[in-house]
């Protein structure tokens, strides 16, 4: 691989959420369009839960509303999109916090379901149990973008050193 092709341009998008799922997805679409115009990235990433965090907004992958938007955009602009997370309606009515990855042909190249659900219960403080509403994924996910291998982790996943080590050892 030449030195030039070894360089990959990334756009890492942070988005302001609202209570409306369609508005959140449309905002992501607009920001992707703007990033493409301004920065010409090869790979664009979206934030965790950029769609919405709850079951009532869940959808199937790859044929749900958000998947179709991301697939179209990836194809239109010839980019890879690491699509933050979507509340995925999976098998047996289970909901997963899922990251989708779209190739420049608009195909779904990978799907990573968050493995380490975030549960916290601080006495007299915050209580949040993701595992009460979400199911955990059970697979590691590595994608190849123009010869660059990238391991996917979602939010709390990155706290687990073993996961990063496994990805690093895989190249
Ligand atoms: O790792 C953390 O500190 C927070 C993780 C988190 O908020 C999540 O996974 O939902």
Coordinates of N, CA and C and ligand atoms in Angstrom, one line a residue:
X1 N 0.8 -1.2 0.0 CA 0.0 0.0 0.0 C 0.9 1.3 0.0
X2 N 0.6 2.2 -0.8 CA 1.4 3.4 -0.9 C 1.2 4.3 0.3
X3 N 2.1 5.2 0.6 CA 1.9 6.1 1.7 C 0.6 6.9 1.7
X4 N 0.3 7.3 0.5 CA -0.9 8.2 0.3 C -2.2 7.3 0.6
X5 N -2.2 6.1 0.1 CA -3.5 5.3 0.3 C -3.5 4.8 1.8
X6 N -2.5 5.0 2.5 CA -2.5 4.6 3.9 C -3.2 5.7 4.8
X7 N -3.4 6.8 4.2 CA -4.0 7.9 5.0 C -5.5 7.9 4.8
X8 N -6.3 7.9 5.9 CA -7.7 7.8 5.7 C -8.3 9.1 6.4
X9 N -9.2 9.7 5.7 CA -9.9 10.9 6.2 C -11.1 10.5 7.0
X10 N -11.2 10.9 8.2 CA -12.4 10.6 9.0 C -13.2 11.8 9.4
X11 N -14.5 11.7 9.5 CA -15.3 12.7 10.1 C -16.0 12.1 11.3
X12 N -15.8 12.6 12.5 CA -16.4 12.1 13.7 C -17.5 13.1 14.1
X13 N -18.7 12.7 13.9 CA -19.8 13.7 14.1 C -20.4 13.5 15.6
X14 N -20.6 14.7 16.2 CA -21.3 14.7 17.4 C -22.6 15.4 17.1
X15 N -23.7 14.9 17.6 CA -25.0 15.5 17.2 C -25.8 15.9 18.5
X16 N -26.6 16.9 18.3 CA -27.5 17.3 19.4 C -28.8 16.5 19.2
X17 N -29.2 15.8 20.3 CA -30.4 15.0 20.1 C -31.7 15.7 20.5
X18 N -32.8 15.3 19.9 CA -34.1 15.8 20.3 C -35.0 14.6 20.7
X19 N -36.2 14.9 21.0 CA -37.1 13.8 21.4 C -37.7 13.1 20.2
X20 N -37.5 13.6 19.0 CA -38.2 13.0 17.8 C -37.2 12.2 17.1
X21 N -37.5 10.9 16.8 CA -36.7 10.0 16.1 C -36.4 10.5 14.7
X22 N -37.4 10.9 14.0 CA -37.3 11.3 12.6 C -36.4 12.5 12.5
X23 N -36.6 13.4 13.4 CA -35.8 14.7 13.4 C -34.4 14.3 13.7
X24 N -34.1 13.4 14.6 CA -32.7 13.0 14.9 C -32.0 12.4 13.7
X25 N -32.7 11.5 13.0 CA -32.1 10.9 11.9 C -31.9 11.9 10.8
X26 N -32.9 12.8 10.6 CA -32.7 13.9 9.6 C -31.6 14.8 9.9
X27 N -31.4 15.1 11.2 CA -30.2 15.9 11.6 C -28.9 15.1 11.2
X28 N -28.9 13.8 11.5 CA -27.7 13.1 11.1 C -27.4 13.1 9.6
X29 N -28.5 13.0 8.9 CA -28.4 13.0 7.4 C -27.8 14.4 7.0
X30 N -28.4 15.5 7.5 CA -27.9 16.8 7.2 C -26.4 17.0 7.5
X31 N -26.0 16.5 8.7 CA -24.6 16.7 9.1 C -23.7 15.8 8.3
X32 N -24.1 14.7 7.9 CA -23.3 13.8 7.0 C -23.1 14.6 5.7
X33 N -24.2 15.1 5.1 CA -24.1 15.8 3.8 C -23.1 17.0 4.0
X34 N -23.2 17.7 5.1 CA -22.3 18.9 5.3 C -20.9 18.4 5.4
X35 N -20.7 17.3 6.2 CA -19.3 16.9 6.4 C -18.7 16.4 5.1
X36 N -19.5 15.8 4.2 CA -19.0 15.3 2.9 C -18.6 16.5 2.1
X37 N -19.5 17.5 2.1 CA -19.2 18.7 1.3 C -17.9 19.4 1.7
X38 N -17.8 19.6 3.0 CA -16.7 20.4 3.6 C -15.4 19.7 3.7
X39 N -15.5 18.4 4.1 CA -14.2 17.7 4.4 C -13.8 16.5 3.6
X40 N -14.8 16.1 2.7 CA -14.5 14.9 1.8 C -13.9 13.7 2.6
X41 N -14.6 13.2 3.6 CA -14.1 12.1 4.4 C -14.3 10.8 3.6
X42 N -13.5 9.7 4.0 CA -13.7 8.4 3.5 C -14.6 7.6 4.4
X43 N -14.5 8.0 5.7 CA -15.3 7.3 6.8 C -15.9 8.3 7.7
X44 N -17.2 8.1 8.0 CA -17.9 9.0 8.8 C -18.5 8.2 10.0
X45 N -18.4 8.7 11.2 CA -19.0 8.0 12.3 C -20.1 8.9 13.0
X46 N -21.1 8.2 13.5 CA -22.2 8.9 14.2 C -22.1 8.5 15.7
X47 N -22.8 9.3 16.6 CA -22.7 8.9 18.0 C -23.6 7.8 18.4
X48 N -23.3 7.2 19.6 CA -24.1 6.2 20.2 C -25.5 6.8 20.4
X49 N -26.6 6.0 20.2 CA -28.0 6.4 20.5 C -28.4 7.7 19.7
X50 N -27.8 7.9 18.5 CA -28.2 9.1 17.8 C -29.6 9.1 17.3
X51 N -30.2 7.9 17.2 CA -31.6 7.8 16.7 C -32.5 8.1 17.9
X52 N -32.4 7.3 18.9 CA -33.2 7.3 20.2 C -32.8 6.1 21.0
X53 N -32.9 6.2 22.3 CA -32.4 5.0 23.1 C -33.5 3.9 23.4
X54 N -34.7 4.1 23.0 CA -35.7 3.2 23.6 C -36.4 2.2 22.7
X55 N -37.0 1.2 23.3 CA -37.7 0.2 22.5 C -38.8 0.7 21.6
X56 N -39.5 1.8 22.0 CA -40.6 2.3 21.2 C -40.1 2.8 19.8
X57 N -38.8 3.1 19.8 CA -38.2 3.6 18.5 C -37.4 2.6 17.8
X58 N -37.5 1.3 18.2 CA -36.6 0.3 17.7 C -37.0 0.0 16.2
X59 N -36.1 -0.6 15.5 CA -36.3 -1.0 14.1 C -35.5 -2.2 13.8
X60 N -35.8 -2.9 12.7 CA -35.0 -4.0 12.3 C -33.9 -3.5 11.4
X61 N -32.9 -4.3 11.3 CA -31.7 -4.0 10.5 C -31.5 -5.2 9.5
X62 N -31.3 -4.9 8.2 CA -31.0 -3.7 7.6 C -32.1 -3.0 6.8
X63 N -33.3 -3.3 7.2 CA -34.4 -2.8 6.4 C -35.3 -1.7 7.1
X64 N -34.8 -1.3 8.3 CA -35.5 -0.3 9.0 C -35.3 1.1 8.4
X65 N -36.0 2.1 8.9 CA -36.0 3.5 8.5 C -34.6 4.0 8.5
X66 N -33.9 3.9 9.6 CA -32.5 4.5 9.7 C -31.5 3.8 8.9
X67 N -31.6 2.5 8.8 CA -30.7 1.7 8.0 C -30.8 2.2 6.5
X68 N -32.0 2.4 6.0 CA -32.2 2.8 4.6 C -31.6 4.1 4.4
X69 N -31.7 5.1 5.3 CA -31.1 6.4 5.2 C -29.6 6.3 5.1
X70 N -29.0 5.5 6.0 CA -27.6 5.4 6.0 C -27.0 4.7 4.8
X71 N -27.7 3.7 4.4 CA -27.3 2.9 3.2 C -27.3 3.9 2.0
X72 N -28.4 4.6 1.8 CA -28.5 5.5 0.7 C -27.4 6.6 0.7
X73 N -27.1 7.1 1.8 CA -26.1 8.2 2.0 C -24.7 7.6 1.6
X74 N -24.4 6.4 2.2 CA -23.1 5.8 1.9 C -22.9 5.6 0.4
X75 N -23.9 5.2 -0.2 CA -23.8 4.9 -1.7 C -23.7 6.2 -2.5
X76 N -24.6 7.2 -2.1 CA -24.6 8.5 -2.8 C -23.2 9.2 -2.8
X77 N -22.6 9.1 -1.6 CA -21.3 9.8 -1.4 C -20.1 9.0 -1.5
X78 N -20.3 7.7 -1.8 CA -19.1 6.8 -1.9 C -18.3 6.8 -0.6
X79 N -18.9 6.7 0.6 CA -18.2 6.7 1.8 C -18.6 5.5 2.7
X80 N -17.8 5.3 3.7 CA -18.2 4.3 4.7 C -18.8 5.1 5.8
X81 N -19.9 4.5 6.4 CA -20.6 5.2 7.5 C -20.6 4.2 8.7
X82 N -20.1 4.6 9.8 CA -20.2 3.8 11.0 C -21.3 4.4 11.8
X83 N -22.5 3.8 11.7 CA -23.7 4.4 12.1 C -24.1 4.4 13.5
X84 N -23.2 5.0 14.4 CA -23.5 5.2 15.8 C -24.3 4.0 16.3
X85 N -25.4 4.2 17.0 CA -26.2 3.1 17.3 C -27.7 3.4 17.1
X86 N -28.3 2.3 16.7 CA -29.8 2.2 16.5 C -30.4 1.2 17.5
X87 N -31.5 1.5 18.1 CA -32.2 0.5 19.0 C -32.7 -0.6 18.0
X88 N -32.0 -1.7 18.0 CA -32.4 -2.7 17.0 C -33.4 -3.7 17.6
X89 N -34.4 -4.0 16.8 CA -35.4 -5.0 17.2 C -34.9 -6.3 16.6
X90 N -34.4 -7.2 17.5 CA -33.8 -8.4 17.1 C -34.7 -9.6 17.2
X91 N -34.1 -10.8 17.3 CA -34.8 -12.0 17.4 C -35.6 -12.1 18.7
X92 N -36.7 -12.8 18.8 CA -37.5 -13.0 20.0 C -37.8 -11.7 20.7
X93 N -38.0 -10.7 20.0 CA -38.5 -9.4 20.5 C -37.4 -8.7 21.4
X94 N -36.1 -9.2 21.3 CA -35.1 -8.6 22.1 C -34.6 -7.3 21.4
X95 N -34.2 -6.3 22.2 CA -33.7 -5.0 21.7 C -32.2 -4.9 22.0
X96 N -31.5 -4.6 21.0 CA -30.0 -4.4 21.1 C -29.6 -3.0 20.8
X97 N -28.5 -2.6 21.4 CA -27.9 -1.2 21.1 C -26.9 -1.5 20.0
X98 N -27.2 -1.2 18.8 CA -26.5 -1.8 17.6 C -25.9 -0.7 16.7
X99 N -24.6 -1.0 16.4 CA -23.9 -0.1 15.5 C -23.9 -0.8 14.1
X100 N -24.3 -0.1 13.1 CA -24.2 -0.6 11.7 C -23.1 0.0 10.9
X101 N -22.5 -0.7 10.0 CA -21.4 -0.1 9.2 C -21.8 -0.3 7.7
X102 N -21.8 0.8 7.0 CA -22.3 0.8 5.6 C -21.1 1.1 4.6
X103 N -21.0 0.4 3.5 CA -19.9 0.5 2.6 C -20.3 1.5 1.5
X104 N -19.4 1.9 0.6 CA -19.7 2.9 -0.5 C -20.7 2.3 -1.5
X105 N -20.9 1.0 -1.4 CA -22.0 0.4 -2.3 C -23.3 0.4 -1.7
X106 N -23.4 0.9 -0.4 CA -24.7 0.9 0.3 C -25.0 -0.4 1.0
X107 N -24.0 -1.3 1.0 CA -24.2 -2.6 1.7 C -23.9 -2.5 3.2
X108 N -24.6 -3.3 3.9 CA -24.3 -3.4 5.4 C -23.1 -4.4 5.5
X109 N -21.9 -3.8 5.9 CA -20.8 -4.7 6.0 C -20.6 -5.3 7.4
X110 N -21.2 -4.7 8.4 CA -21.0 -5.2 9.7 C -22.1 -4.7 10.6
X111 N -22.4 -5.4 11.7 CA -23.4 -5.0 12.7 C -22.8 -5.4 14.0
X112 N -22.6 -4.4 14.9 CA -22.0 -4.8 16.2 C -23.1 -4.5 17.3
X113 N -23.4 -5.5 18.0 CA -24.4 -5.3 19.1 C -23.6 -5.1 20.4
X114 N -23.9 -4.0 21.1 CA -23.1 -3.6 22.3 C -23.0 -4.8 23.2
X115 N -21.8 -5.2 23.6 CA -21.6 -6.4 24.4 C -21.7 -6.1 25.9
X116 N -21.2 -5.0 26.4 CA -21.1 -4.7 27.8 C -22.2 -3.7 28.2
X117 N -23.3 -4.2 28.7 CA -24.4 -3.3 29.0 C -24.1 -2.5 30.3
X118 N -24.5 -1.2 30.3 CA -24.1 -0.3 31.4 C -25.1 -0.4 32.5
X119 N -24.7 -0.9 33.6 CA -25.6 -1.0 34.8 C -24.9 -0.3 35.9
X120 N -25.6 0.7 36.5 CA -25.0 1.4 37.7 C -26.1 1.6 38.7
X121 N -25.7 1.5 40.0 CA -26.7 1.7 41.1 C -25.9 2.2 42.3
X122 N -25.8 3.5 42.3 CA -25.0 4.2 43.4 C -26.0 4.5 44.5
X123 N -25.7 4.0 45.7 CA -26.5 4.3 46.9 C -26.8 5.8 47.1
X124 N -28.0 6.2 47.0 CA -28.3 7.6 47.2 C -28.0 8.4 46.0
X125 N -27.6 7.8 44.9 CA -27.2 8.5 43.7 C -27.9 7.9 42.5
X126 N -27.2 7.9 41.4 CA -27.8 7.5 40.1 C -28.0 6.0 40.0
X127 N -29.2 5.6 39.4 CA -29.5 4.2 39.1 C -29.8 4.1 37.6
X128 N -29.1 3.3 36.9 CA -29.4 3.1 35.5 C -29.0 1.7 35.1
X129 N -30.0 1.0 34.6 CA -29.8 -0.4 34.3 C -30.1 -0.7 32.9
X130 N -29.1 -0.6 32.0 CA -29.4 -0.8 30.6 C -29.9 -2.3 30.4
X131 N -29.4 -3.2 31.2 CA -29.8 -4.6 31.0 C -31.2 -4.9 31.3
X132 N -31.9 -3.9 31.9 CA -33.4 -4.1 32.2 C -34.2 -4.0 30.9
X133 N -33.6 -3.3 29.9 CA -34.4 -3.1 28.7 C -33.7 -3.6 27.4
X134 N -32.4 -3.8 27.5 CA -31.6 -4.2 26.4 C -31.0 -5.6 26.5
X135 N -30.7 -6.2 25.4 CA -30.0 -7.5 25.5 C -28.5 -7.2 25.0
X136 N -27.6 -8.1 25.4 CA -26.2 -7.9 25.1 C -25.9 -8.7 23.8
X137 N -25.0 -8.1 23.0 CA -24.4 -8.8 21.9 C -23.4 -9.8 22.4
X138 N -23.0 -10.6 21.5 CA -22.0 -11.7 21.8 C -20.9 -11.9 20.8
X139 N -20.7 -10.9 20.0 CA -19.7 -11.0 18.9 C -18.8 -9.8 18.8
X140 N -17.5 -10.1 18.6 CA -16.6 -9.0 18.2 C -16.8 -8.7 16.8
X141 N -16.5 -7.4 16.5 CA -16.7 -6.9 15.1 C -15.5 -6.2 14.6
X142 N -14.9 -6.7 13.5 CA -13.8 -6.0 12.9 C -14.1 -5.7 11.4
X143 N -13.9 -4.5 11.0 CA -14.2 -4.2 9.6 C -12.9 -3.8 8.9
X144 N -12.9 -3.9 7.6 CA -11.8 -3.5 6.8 C -12.2 -2.4 5.9
X145 N -11.5 -1.2 6.1 CA -11.8 -0.1 5.2 C -10.5 0.3 4.5
X146 N -10.5 0.0 3.2 CA -9.3 0.2 2.3 C -8.1 -0.3 2.9
X147 N -8.1 -1.5 3.5 CA -6.9 -2.1 4.1 C -6.7 -1.7 5.6
X148 N -7.5 -0.8 6.1 CA -7.4 -0.5 7.6 C -8.3 -1.4 8.3
X149 N -7.8 -2.1 9.3 CA -8.7 -2.9 10.1 C -9.2 -2.1 11.3
X150 N -10.5 -2.1 11.6 CA -11.1 -1.3 12.7 C -12.0 -2.2 13.5
X151 N -11.7 -2.2 14.8 CA -12.6 -2.9 15.7 C -13.7 -2.0 16.3
X152 N -14.9 -2.5 16.3 CA -16.0 -1.7 16.8 C -16.4 -2.0 18.2
X153 N -16.5 -1.0 19.0 CA -17.0 -1.1 20.4 C -18.0 0.1 20.6
X154 N -18.9 -0.2 21.5 CA -19.9 0.9 21.8 C -19.9 1.3 23.3
X155 N -19.6 2.6 23.5 CA -19.7 3.2 24.8 C -19.0 2.4 25.9
X156 N -19.7 1.7 26.7 CA -19.1 1.0 27.9 C -18.2 -0.1 27.4
X157 N -18.4 -0.6 26.2 CA -17.5 -1.7 25.6 C -16.0 -1.2 25.7
X158 N -15.8 0.1 25.6 CA -14.4 0.5 25.5 C -13.7 0.4 26.9
X159 N -14.4 0.2 27.9 CA -13.8 0.1 29.3 C -13.1 -1.2 29.4
X160 N -13.4 -2.2 28.5 CA -12.9 -3.5 28.7 C -11.6 -3.7 27.9
X161 N -10.5 -3.7 28.6 CA -9.2 -3.8 28.0 C -9.0 -5.0 27.1
X162 N -9.6 -6.1 27.6 CA -9.5 -7.4 26.8 C -10.0 -7.2 25.4
X163 N -11.1 -6.5 25.3 CA -11.7 -6.3 23.9 C -10.8 -5.6 23.0
X164 N -10.2 -4.5 23.5 CA -9.2 -3.7 22.7 C -8.0 -4.5 22.4
X165 N -7.6 -5.3 23.3 CA -6.4 -6.1 23.1 C -6.7 -7.2 22.0
X166 N -7.8 -7.7 22.1 CA -8.2 -8.7 21.1 C -8.2 -8.1 19.7
X167 N -8.8 -6.9 19.6 CA -8.8 -6.2 18.3 C -7.4 -5.9 17.9
X168 N -6.6 -5.4 18.8 CA -5.2 -5.0 18.4 C -4.5 -6.3 17.9
X169 N -4.7 -7.4 18.6 CA -4.0 -8.6 18.2 C -4.5 -9.1 16.8
X170 N -5.7 -8.7 16.5 CA -6.2 -9.1 15.2 C -5.7 -8.3 14.1
X171 N -4.9 -7.3 14.4 CA -4.2 -6.4 13.4 C -4.8 -5.1 13.3
Ligands
LIG1 O1 -18.3 4.0 30.6 C1 -18.9 4.9 31.1 O2 -18.4 5.6 31.9 C2 -20.3 5.2 30.7 C3 -20.9 4.1 29.8 C4 -22.3 4.4 29.4 O3 -22.8 5.4 29.7 C5 -23.0 3.4 28.5 O4 -22.4 2.5 28.1 O5 -24.2 3.7 28.3

